[in-house]
mmCIF file of C-alpha atoms in Angstrom:
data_model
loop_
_atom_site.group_PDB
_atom_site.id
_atom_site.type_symbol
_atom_site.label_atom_id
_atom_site.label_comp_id
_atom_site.label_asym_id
_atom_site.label_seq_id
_atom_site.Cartn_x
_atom_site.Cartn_y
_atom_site.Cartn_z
ATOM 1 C CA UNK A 1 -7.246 25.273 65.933
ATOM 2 C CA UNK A 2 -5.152 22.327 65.838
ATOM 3 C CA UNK A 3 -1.821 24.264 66.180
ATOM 4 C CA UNK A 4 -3.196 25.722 69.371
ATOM 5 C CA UNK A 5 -4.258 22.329 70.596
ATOM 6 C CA UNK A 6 -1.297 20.829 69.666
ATOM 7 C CA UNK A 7 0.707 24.294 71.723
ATOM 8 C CA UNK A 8 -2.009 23.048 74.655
ATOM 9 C CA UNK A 9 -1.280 19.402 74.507
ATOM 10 C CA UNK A 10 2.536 19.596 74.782
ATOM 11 C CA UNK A 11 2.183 22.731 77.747
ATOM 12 C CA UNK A 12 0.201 20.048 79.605
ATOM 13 C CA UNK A 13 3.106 17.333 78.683
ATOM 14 C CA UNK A 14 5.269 19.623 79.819
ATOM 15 C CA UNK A 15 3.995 20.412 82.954
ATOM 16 C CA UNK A 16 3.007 16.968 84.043
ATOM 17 C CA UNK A 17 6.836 15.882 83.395
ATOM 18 C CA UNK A 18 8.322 18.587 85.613
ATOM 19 C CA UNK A 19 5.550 18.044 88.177
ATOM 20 C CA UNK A 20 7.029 13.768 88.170
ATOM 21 C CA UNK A 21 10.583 15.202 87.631
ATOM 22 C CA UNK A 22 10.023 16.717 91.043
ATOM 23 C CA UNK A 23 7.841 14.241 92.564
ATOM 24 C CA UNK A 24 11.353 11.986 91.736
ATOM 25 C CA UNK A 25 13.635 14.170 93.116
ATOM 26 C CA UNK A 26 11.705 14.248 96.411
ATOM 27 C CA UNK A 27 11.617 10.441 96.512
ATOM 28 C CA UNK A 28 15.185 10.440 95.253
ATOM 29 C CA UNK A 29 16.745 12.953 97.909
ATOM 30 C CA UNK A 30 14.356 11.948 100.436
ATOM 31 C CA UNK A 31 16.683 10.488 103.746
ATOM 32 C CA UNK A 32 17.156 6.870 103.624
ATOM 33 C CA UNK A 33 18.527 7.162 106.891
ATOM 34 C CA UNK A 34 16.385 7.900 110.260
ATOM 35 C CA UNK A 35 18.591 9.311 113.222
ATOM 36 C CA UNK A 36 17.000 9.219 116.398
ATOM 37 C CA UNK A 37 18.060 10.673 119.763
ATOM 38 C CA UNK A 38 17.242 8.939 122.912
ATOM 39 C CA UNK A 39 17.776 9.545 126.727
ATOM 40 C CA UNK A 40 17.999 6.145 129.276
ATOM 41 C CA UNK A 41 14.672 7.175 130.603
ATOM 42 C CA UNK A 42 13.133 7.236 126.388
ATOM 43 C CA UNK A 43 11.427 3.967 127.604
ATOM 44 C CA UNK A 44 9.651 2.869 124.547
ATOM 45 C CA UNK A 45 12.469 4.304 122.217
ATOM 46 C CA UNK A 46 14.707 1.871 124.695
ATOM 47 C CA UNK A 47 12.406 -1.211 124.260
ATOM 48 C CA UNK A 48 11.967 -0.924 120.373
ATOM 49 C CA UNK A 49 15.572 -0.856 120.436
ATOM 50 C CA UNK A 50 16.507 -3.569 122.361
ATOM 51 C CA UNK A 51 14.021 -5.838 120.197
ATOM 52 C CA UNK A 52 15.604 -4.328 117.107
ATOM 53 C CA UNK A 53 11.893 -3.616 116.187
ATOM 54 C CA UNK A 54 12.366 -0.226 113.739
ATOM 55 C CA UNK A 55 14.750 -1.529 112.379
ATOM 56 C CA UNK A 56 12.577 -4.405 111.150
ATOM 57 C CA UNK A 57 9.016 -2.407 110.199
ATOM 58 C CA UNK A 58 11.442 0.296 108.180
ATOM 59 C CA UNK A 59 13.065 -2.122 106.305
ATOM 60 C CA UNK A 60 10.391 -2.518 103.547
ATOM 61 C CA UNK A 61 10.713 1.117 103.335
ATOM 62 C CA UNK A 62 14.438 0.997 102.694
ATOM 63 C CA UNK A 63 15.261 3.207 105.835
ATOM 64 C CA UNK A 64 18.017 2.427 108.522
ATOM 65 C CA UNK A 65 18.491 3.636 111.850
ATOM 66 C CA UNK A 66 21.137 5.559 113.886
ATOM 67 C CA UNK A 67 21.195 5.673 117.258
ATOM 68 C CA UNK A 68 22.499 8.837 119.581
ATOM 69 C CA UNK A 69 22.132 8.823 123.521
ATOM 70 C CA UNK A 70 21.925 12.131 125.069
ATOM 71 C CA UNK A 71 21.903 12.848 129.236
ATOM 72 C CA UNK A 72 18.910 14.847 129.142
ATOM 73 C CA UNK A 73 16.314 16.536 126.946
ATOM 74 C CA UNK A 74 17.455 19.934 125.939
ATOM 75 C CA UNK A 75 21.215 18.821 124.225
ATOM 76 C CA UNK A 76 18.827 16.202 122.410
ATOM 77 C CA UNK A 77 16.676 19.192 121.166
ATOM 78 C CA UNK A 78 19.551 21.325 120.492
ATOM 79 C CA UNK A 79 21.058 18.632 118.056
ATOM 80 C CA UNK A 80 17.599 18.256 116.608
ATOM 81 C CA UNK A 81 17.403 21.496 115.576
ATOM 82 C CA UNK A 82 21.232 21.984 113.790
ATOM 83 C CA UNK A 83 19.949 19.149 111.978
ATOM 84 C CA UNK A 84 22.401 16.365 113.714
ATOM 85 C CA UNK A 85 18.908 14.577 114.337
ATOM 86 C CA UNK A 86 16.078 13.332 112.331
ATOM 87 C CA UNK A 87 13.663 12.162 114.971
ATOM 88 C CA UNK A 88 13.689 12.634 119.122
ATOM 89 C CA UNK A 89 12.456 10.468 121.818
ATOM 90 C CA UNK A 90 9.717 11.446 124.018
ATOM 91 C CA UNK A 91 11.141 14.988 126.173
ATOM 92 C CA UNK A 92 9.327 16.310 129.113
ATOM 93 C CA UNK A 93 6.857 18.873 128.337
ATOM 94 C CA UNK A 94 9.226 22.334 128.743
ATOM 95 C CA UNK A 95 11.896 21.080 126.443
ATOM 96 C CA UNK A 96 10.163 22.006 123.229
ATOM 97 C CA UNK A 97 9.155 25.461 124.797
ATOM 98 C CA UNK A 98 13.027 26.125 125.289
ATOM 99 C CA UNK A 99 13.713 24.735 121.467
ATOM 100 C CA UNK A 100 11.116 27.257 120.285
ATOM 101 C CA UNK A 101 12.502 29.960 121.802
ATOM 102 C CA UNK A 102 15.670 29.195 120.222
ATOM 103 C CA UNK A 103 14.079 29.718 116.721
ATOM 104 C CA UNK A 104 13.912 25.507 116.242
ATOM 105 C CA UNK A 105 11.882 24.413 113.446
ATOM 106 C CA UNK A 106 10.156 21.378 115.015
ATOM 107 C CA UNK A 107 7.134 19.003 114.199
ATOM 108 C CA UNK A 108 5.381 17.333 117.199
ATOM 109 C CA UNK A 109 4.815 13.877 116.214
ATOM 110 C CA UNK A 110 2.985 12.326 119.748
ATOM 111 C CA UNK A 111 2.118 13.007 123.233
ATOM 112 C CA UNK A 112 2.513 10.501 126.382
ATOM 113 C CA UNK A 113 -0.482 11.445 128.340
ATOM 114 C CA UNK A 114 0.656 12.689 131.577
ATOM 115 C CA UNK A 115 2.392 11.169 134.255
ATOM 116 C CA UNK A 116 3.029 13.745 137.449
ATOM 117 C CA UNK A 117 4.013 11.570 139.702
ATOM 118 C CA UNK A 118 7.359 10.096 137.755
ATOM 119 C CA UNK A 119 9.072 13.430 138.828
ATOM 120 C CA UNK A 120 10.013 14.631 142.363
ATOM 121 C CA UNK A 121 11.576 16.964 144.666
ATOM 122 C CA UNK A 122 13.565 14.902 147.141
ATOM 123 C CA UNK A 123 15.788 15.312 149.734
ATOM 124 C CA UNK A 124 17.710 13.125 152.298
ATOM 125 C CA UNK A 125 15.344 10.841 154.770
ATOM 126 C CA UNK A 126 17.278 12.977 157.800
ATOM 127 C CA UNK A 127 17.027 16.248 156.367
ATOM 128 C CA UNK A 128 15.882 19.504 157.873
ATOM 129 C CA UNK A 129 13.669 20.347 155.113
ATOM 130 C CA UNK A 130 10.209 19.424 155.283
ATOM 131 C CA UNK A 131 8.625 21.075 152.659
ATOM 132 C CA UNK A 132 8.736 22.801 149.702
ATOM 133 C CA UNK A 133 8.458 26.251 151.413
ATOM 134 C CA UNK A 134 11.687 24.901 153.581
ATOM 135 C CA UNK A 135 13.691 25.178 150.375
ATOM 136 C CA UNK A 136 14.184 29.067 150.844
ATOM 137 C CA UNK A 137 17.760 29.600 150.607
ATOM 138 C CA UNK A 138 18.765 26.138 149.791
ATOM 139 C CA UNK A 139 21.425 24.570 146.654
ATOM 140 C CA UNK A 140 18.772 22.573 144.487
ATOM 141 C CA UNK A 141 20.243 20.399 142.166
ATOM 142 C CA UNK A 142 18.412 19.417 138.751
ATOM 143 C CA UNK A 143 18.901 19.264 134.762
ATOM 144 C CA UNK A 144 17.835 22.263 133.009
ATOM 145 C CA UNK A 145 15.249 22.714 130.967
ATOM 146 C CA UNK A 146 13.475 19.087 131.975
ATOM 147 C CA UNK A 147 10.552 18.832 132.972
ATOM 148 C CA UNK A 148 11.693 18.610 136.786
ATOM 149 C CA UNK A 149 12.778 22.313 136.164
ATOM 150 C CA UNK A 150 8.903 23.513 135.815
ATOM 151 C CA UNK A 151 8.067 21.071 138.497
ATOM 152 C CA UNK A 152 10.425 23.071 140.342
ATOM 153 C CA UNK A 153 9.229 26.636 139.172
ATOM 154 C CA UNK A 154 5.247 25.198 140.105
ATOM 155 C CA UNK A 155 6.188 24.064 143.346
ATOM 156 C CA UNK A 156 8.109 27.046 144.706
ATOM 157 C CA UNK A 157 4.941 29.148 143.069
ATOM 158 C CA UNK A 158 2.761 27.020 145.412
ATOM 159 C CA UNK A 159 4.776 27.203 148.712
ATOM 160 C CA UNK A 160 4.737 31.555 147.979
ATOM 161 C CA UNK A 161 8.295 31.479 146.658
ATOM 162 C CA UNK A 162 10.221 32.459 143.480
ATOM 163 C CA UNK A 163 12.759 30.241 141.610
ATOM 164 C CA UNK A 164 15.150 33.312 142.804
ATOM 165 C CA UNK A 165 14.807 32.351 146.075
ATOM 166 C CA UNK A 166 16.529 29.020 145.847
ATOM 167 C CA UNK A 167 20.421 28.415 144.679
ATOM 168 C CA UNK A 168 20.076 26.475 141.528
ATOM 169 C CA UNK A 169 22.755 23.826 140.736
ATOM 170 C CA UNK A 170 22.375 22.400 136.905
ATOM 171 C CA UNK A 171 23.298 18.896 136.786
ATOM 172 C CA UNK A 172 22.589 15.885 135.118
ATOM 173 C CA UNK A 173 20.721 12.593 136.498
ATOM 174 C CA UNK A 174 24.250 10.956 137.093
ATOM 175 C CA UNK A 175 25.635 14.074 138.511
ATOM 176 C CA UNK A 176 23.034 15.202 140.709
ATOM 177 C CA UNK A 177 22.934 11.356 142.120
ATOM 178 C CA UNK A 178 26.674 12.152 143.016
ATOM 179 C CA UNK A 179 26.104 15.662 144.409
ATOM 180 C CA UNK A 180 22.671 14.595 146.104
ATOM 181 C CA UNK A 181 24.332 11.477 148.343
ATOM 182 C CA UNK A 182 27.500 13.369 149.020
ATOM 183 C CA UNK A 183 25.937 16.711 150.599
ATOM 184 C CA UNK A 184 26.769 18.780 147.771
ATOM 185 C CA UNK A 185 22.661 19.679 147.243
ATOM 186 C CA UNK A 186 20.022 20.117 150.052
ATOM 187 C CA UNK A 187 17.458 18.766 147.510
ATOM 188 C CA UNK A 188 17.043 17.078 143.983
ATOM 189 C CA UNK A 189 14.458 17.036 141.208
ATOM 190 C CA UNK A 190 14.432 14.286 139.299
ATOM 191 C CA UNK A 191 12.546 11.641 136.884
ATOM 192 C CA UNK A 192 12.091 8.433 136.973
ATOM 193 C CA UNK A 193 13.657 5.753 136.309
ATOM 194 C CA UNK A 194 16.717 7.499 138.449
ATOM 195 C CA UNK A 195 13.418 8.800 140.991
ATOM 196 C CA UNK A 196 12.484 5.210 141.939
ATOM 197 C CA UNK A 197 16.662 4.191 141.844
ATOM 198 C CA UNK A 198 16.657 6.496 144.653
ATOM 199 C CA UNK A 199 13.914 5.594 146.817
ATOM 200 C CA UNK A 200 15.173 2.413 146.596
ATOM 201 C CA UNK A 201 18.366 2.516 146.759
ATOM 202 C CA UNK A 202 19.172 5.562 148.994
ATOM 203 C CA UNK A 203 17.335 6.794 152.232
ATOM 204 C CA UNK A 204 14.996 9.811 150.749
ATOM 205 C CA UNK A 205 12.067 12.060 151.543
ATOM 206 C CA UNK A 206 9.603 13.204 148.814
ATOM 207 C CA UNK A 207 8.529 16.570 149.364
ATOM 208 C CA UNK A 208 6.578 17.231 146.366
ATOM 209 C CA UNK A 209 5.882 15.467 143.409
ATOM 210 C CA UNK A 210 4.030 16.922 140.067
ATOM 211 C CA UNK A 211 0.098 15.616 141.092
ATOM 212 C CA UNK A 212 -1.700 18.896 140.507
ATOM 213 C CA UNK A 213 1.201 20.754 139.867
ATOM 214 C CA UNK A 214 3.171 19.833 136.474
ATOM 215 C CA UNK A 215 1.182 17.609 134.810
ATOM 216 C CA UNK A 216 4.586 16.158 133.133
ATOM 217 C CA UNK A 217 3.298 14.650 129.395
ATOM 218 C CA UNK A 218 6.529 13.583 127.457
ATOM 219 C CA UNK A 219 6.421 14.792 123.441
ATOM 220 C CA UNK A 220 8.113 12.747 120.523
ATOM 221 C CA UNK A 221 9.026 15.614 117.563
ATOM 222 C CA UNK A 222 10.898 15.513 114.564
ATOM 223 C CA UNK A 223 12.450 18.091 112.672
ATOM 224 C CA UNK A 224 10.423 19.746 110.201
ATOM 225 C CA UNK A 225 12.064 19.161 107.028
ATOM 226 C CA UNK A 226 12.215 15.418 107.656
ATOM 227 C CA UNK A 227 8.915 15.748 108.738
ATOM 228 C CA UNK A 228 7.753 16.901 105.297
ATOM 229 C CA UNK A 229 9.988 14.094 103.738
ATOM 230 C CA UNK A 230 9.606 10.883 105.600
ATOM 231 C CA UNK A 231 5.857 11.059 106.484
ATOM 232 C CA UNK A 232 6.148 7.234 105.770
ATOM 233 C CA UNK A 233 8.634 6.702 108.780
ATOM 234 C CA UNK A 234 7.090 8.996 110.839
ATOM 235 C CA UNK A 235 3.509 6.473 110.665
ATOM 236 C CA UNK A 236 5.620 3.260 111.205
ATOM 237 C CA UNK A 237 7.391 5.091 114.235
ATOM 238 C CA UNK A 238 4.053 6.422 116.269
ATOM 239 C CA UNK A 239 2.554 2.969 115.149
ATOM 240 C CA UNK A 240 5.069 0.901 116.917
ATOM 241 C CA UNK A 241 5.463 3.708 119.798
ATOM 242 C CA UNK A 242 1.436 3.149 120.965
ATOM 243 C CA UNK A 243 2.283 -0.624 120.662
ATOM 244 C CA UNK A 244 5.434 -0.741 122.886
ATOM 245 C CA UNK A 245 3.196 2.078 125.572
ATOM 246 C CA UNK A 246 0.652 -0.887 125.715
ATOM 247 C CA UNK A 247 2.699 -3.789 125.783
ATOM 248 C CA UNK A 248 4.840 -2.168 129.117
ATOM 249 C CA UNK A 249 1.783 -1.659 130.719
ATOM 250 C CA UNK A 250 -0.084 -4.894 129.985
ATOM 251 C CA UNK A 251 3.136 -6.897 130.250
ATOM 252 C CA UNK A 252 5.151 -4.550 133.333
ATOM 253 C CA UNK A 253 7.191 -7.833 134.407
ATOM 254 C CA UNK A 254 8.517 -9.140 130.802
ATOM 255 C CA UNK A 255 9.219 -5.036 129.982
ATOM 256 C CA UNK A 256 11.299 -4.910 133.501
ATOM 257 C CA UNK A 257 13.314 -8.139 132.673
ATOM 258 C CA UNK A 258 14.082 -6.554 129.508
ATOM 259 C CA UNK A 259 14.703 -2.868 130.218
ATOM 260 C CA UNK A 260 16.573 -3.524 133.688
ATOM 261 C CA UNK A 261 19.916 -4.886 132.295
ATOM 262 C CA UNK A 262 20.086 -2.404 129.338
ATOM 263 C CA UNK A 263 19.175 0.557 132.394
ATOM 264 C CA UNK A 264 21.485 -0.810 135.066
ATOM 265 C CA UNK A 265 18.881 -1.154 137.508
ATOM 266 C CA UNK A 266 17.214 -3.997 138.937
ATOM 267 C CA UNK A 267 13.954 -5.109 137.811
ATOM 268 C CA UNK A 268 11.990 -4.029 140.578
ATOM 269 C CA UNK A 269 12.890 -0.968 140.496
ATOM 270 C CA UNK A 270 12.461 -0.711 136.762
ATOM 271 C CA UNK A 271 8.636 -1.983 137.421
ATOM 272 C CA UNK A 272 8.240 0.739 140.163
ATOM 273 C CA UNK A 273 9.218 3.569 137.639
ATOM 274 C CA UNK A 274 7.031 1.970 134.603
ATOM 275 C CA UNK A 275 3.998 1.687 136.642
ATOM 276 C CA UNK A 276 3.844 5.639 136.955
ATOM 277 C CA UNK A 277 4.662 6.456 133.324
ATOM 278 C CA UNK A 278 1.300 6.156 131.512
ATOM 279 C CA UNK A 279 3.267 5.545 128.058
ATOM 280 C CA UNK A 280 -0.342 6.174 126.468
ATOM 281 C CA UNK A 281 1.406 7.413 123.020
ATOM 282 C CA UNK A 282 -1.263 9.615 121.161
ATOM 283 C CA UNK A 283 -1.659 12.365 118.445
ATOM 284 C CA UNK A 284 -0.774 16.014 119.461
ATOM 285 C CA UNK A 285 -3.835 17.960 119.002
ATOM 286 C CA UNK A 286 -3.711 22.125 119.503
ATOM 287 C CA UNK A 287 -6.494 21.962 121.820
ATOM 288 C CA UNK A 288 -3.914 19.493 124.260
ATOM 289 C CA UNK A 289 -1.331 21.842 124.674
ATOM 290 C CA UNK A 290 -2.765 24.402 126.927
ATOM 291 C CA UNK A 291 0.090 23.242 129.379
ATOM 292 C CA UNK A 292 2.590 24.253 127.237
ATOM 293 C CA UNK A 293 1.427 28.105 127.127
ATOM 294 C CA UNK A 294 1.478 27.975 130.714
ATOM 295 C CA UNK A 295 5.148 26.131 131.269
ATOM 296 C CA UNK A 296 6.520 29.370 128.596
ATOM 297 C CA UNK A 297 5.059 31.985 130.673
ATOM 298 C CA UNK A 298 6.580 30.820 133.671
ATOM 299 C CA UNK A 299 10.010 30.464 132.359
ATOM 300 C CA UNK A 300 9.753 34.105 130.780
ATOM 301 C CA UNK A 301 8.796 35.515 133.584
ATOM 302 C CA UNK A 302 11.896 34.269 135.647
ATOM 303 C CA UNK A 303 13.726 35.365 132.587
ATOM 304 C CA UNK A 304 14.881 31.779 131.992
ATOM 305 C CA UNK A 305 13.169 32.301 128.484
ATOM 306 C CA UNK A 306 15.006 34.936 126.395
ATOM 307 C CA UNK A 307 11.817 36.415 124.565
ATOM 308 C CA UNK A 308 8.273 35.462 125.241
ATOM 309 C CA UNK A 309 6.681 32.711 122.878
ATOM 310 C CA UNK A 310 3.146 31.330 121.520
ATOM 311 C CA UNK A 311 3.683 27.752 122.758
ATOM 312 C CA UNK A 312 0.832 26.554 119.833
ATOM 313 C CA UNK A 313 2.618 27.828 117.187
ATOM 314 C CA UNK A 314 3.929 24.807 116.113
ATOM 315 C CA UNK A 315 3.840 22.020 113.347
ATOM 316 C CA UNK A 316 1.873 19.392 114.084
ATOM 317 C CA UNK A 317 2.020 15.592 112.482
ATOM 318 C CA UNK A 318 -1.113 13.561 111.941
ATOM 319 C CA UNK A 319 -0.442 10.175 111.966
ATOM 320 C CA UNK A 320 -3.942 9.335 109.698
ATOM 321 C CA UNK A 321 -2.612 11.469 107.106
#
């Protein structure tokens, strides 16, 4: 009786050693390093930033920070995914649906509520075009896969067209500034802050903007396997996120001052673009991402999807946990 208790005993040593060995190795190989992708218009990824705030609330949990700047949403995704990134800035809603479809293994870590009017179709104040149905035909310039490219798909839907009936042209923000003011495109879809640039700065028309059609929420994800590891980062970051969403919106001068010189773009204009962002950072819940089923559908069935895809089968983070 004793030799089997003693056989017990040391089994149940044994085990609870390898199950700290492992515990150890997880904390020992977890990343000590957080690498987060931004675009200019990440706002609250811009102003935590700028204040060097992360870099402060991770420090406790020996973490640093590196910083990549990408032009738009999908390259972000894409570097996400080959594991270049840890942690993206908020992308419009039909970025993730294009990273699924790639096979990306992604957690969603928060949700800006939506926002539809910070994206537009525009065109020149003296052009032809004067509405959405008008764009039959026409060179329309805008990044791919952002969430200007299902405002596009919505829009055309609306007016009785197909995205086949317009002449794409796949540019960045910068670029399709440059193409729009030269002639090069009869219309632009873009996101603020470079929609409110151009109203402001350049002589413009809005045809269409998302109110009731593209709701446009912005999602922050992460990958997975960090996701698994750094639970601990992931908190601090959707902590400080829902504190930076309130602070621009209760404090919309001191966030323009502080965002306009790191942006390029004078304060007003910076104000203009924050005040139709709702940057109302919240959990990602299954039951809020009915939008997303319905952005993957439509890009299937212009066969800018390569396979079809269940837009809720995805890894969520719960910040409570």
């Amino acid at each position: 009786m004793t030799h089997t208790l003693s056989l017990t005993r040391r089994g149940a040593l044994a085990t609870l050693a390898s199950v700290a060995g492992g515990v150890a190795f997880a904390q020992n190989n977890a990343p000590s390093t957080v690498r987060i992708g931004y675009q200019k218009s990440s706002t609250l990824i811009v102003v935590l930033k700028t204040q060097g705030t992360l870099e402060r609330q991770l420090a406790p949990l020996g973490v640093k920070i590196g910083w990549h700047e990408f032009t738009s949403g999908l390259p972000l995704l894409e570097a996400l995914n080959l594991d270049n990134l840890d942690f993206s800035a908020d992308v419009a809603d039909t970025v993730p649906v294009f990273a699924q479809a790639a096979g990306a293994r992604l957690t969603f870590v928060a949700q800006e509520a939506p926002s539809p009017s910070a994206q537009a179709i525009v065109v020149r104040a003296d052009s032809p075009i004067r509405s959405v149905a008008d764009l039959k035909g026409r060179k329309v310039g805008f990044a791919k896969a952002a969430g200007v490219h299902y405002l596009l798909i919505a829009a055309l839907d609306k007016a009785g067209l197909t995205f086949r009936d317009i002449e794409p042209a796949y540019l960045t923000p910068a670029d399709g500034r440059a193409a729009f003011e030269r002639g090069a495109i009869d219309a632009w879809v873009v996101w603020d802050p470079f929609l409110s640039a151009a109203q402001r700065q350049s002589s413009v028309r809005v045809l269409a903007d998302g109110t009731g059609i593209a709701s446009y929420q912005r999602y922050y994800l992460a990958g997975t396997p960090f996701a698994q590891s750094r639970p601990d980062v992931l908190r601090v970051l959707f902590s400080e996120l829902q504190k930076a969403g309130a602070w621009v919106k209760q404090k919309p001068k001191e966030a323009a001052a502080l965002l306009a010189p790191v942006w390029g773009l004078d304060a007003a204009t910076v104000e203009q673009a924050n005040a139709r962002r709702s940057y109302e950072v919240r959990p990602v819940l299954t039951g809020g991402l009915g939008e997303q089923q319905r952005i993957a559908d439509a890009f299937f069935a212009e066969k800018l999807l390569p396979r079809k895809i269940n837009a809720l089968d995805v890894a969520l983070f719960t910040p409570g946990a």
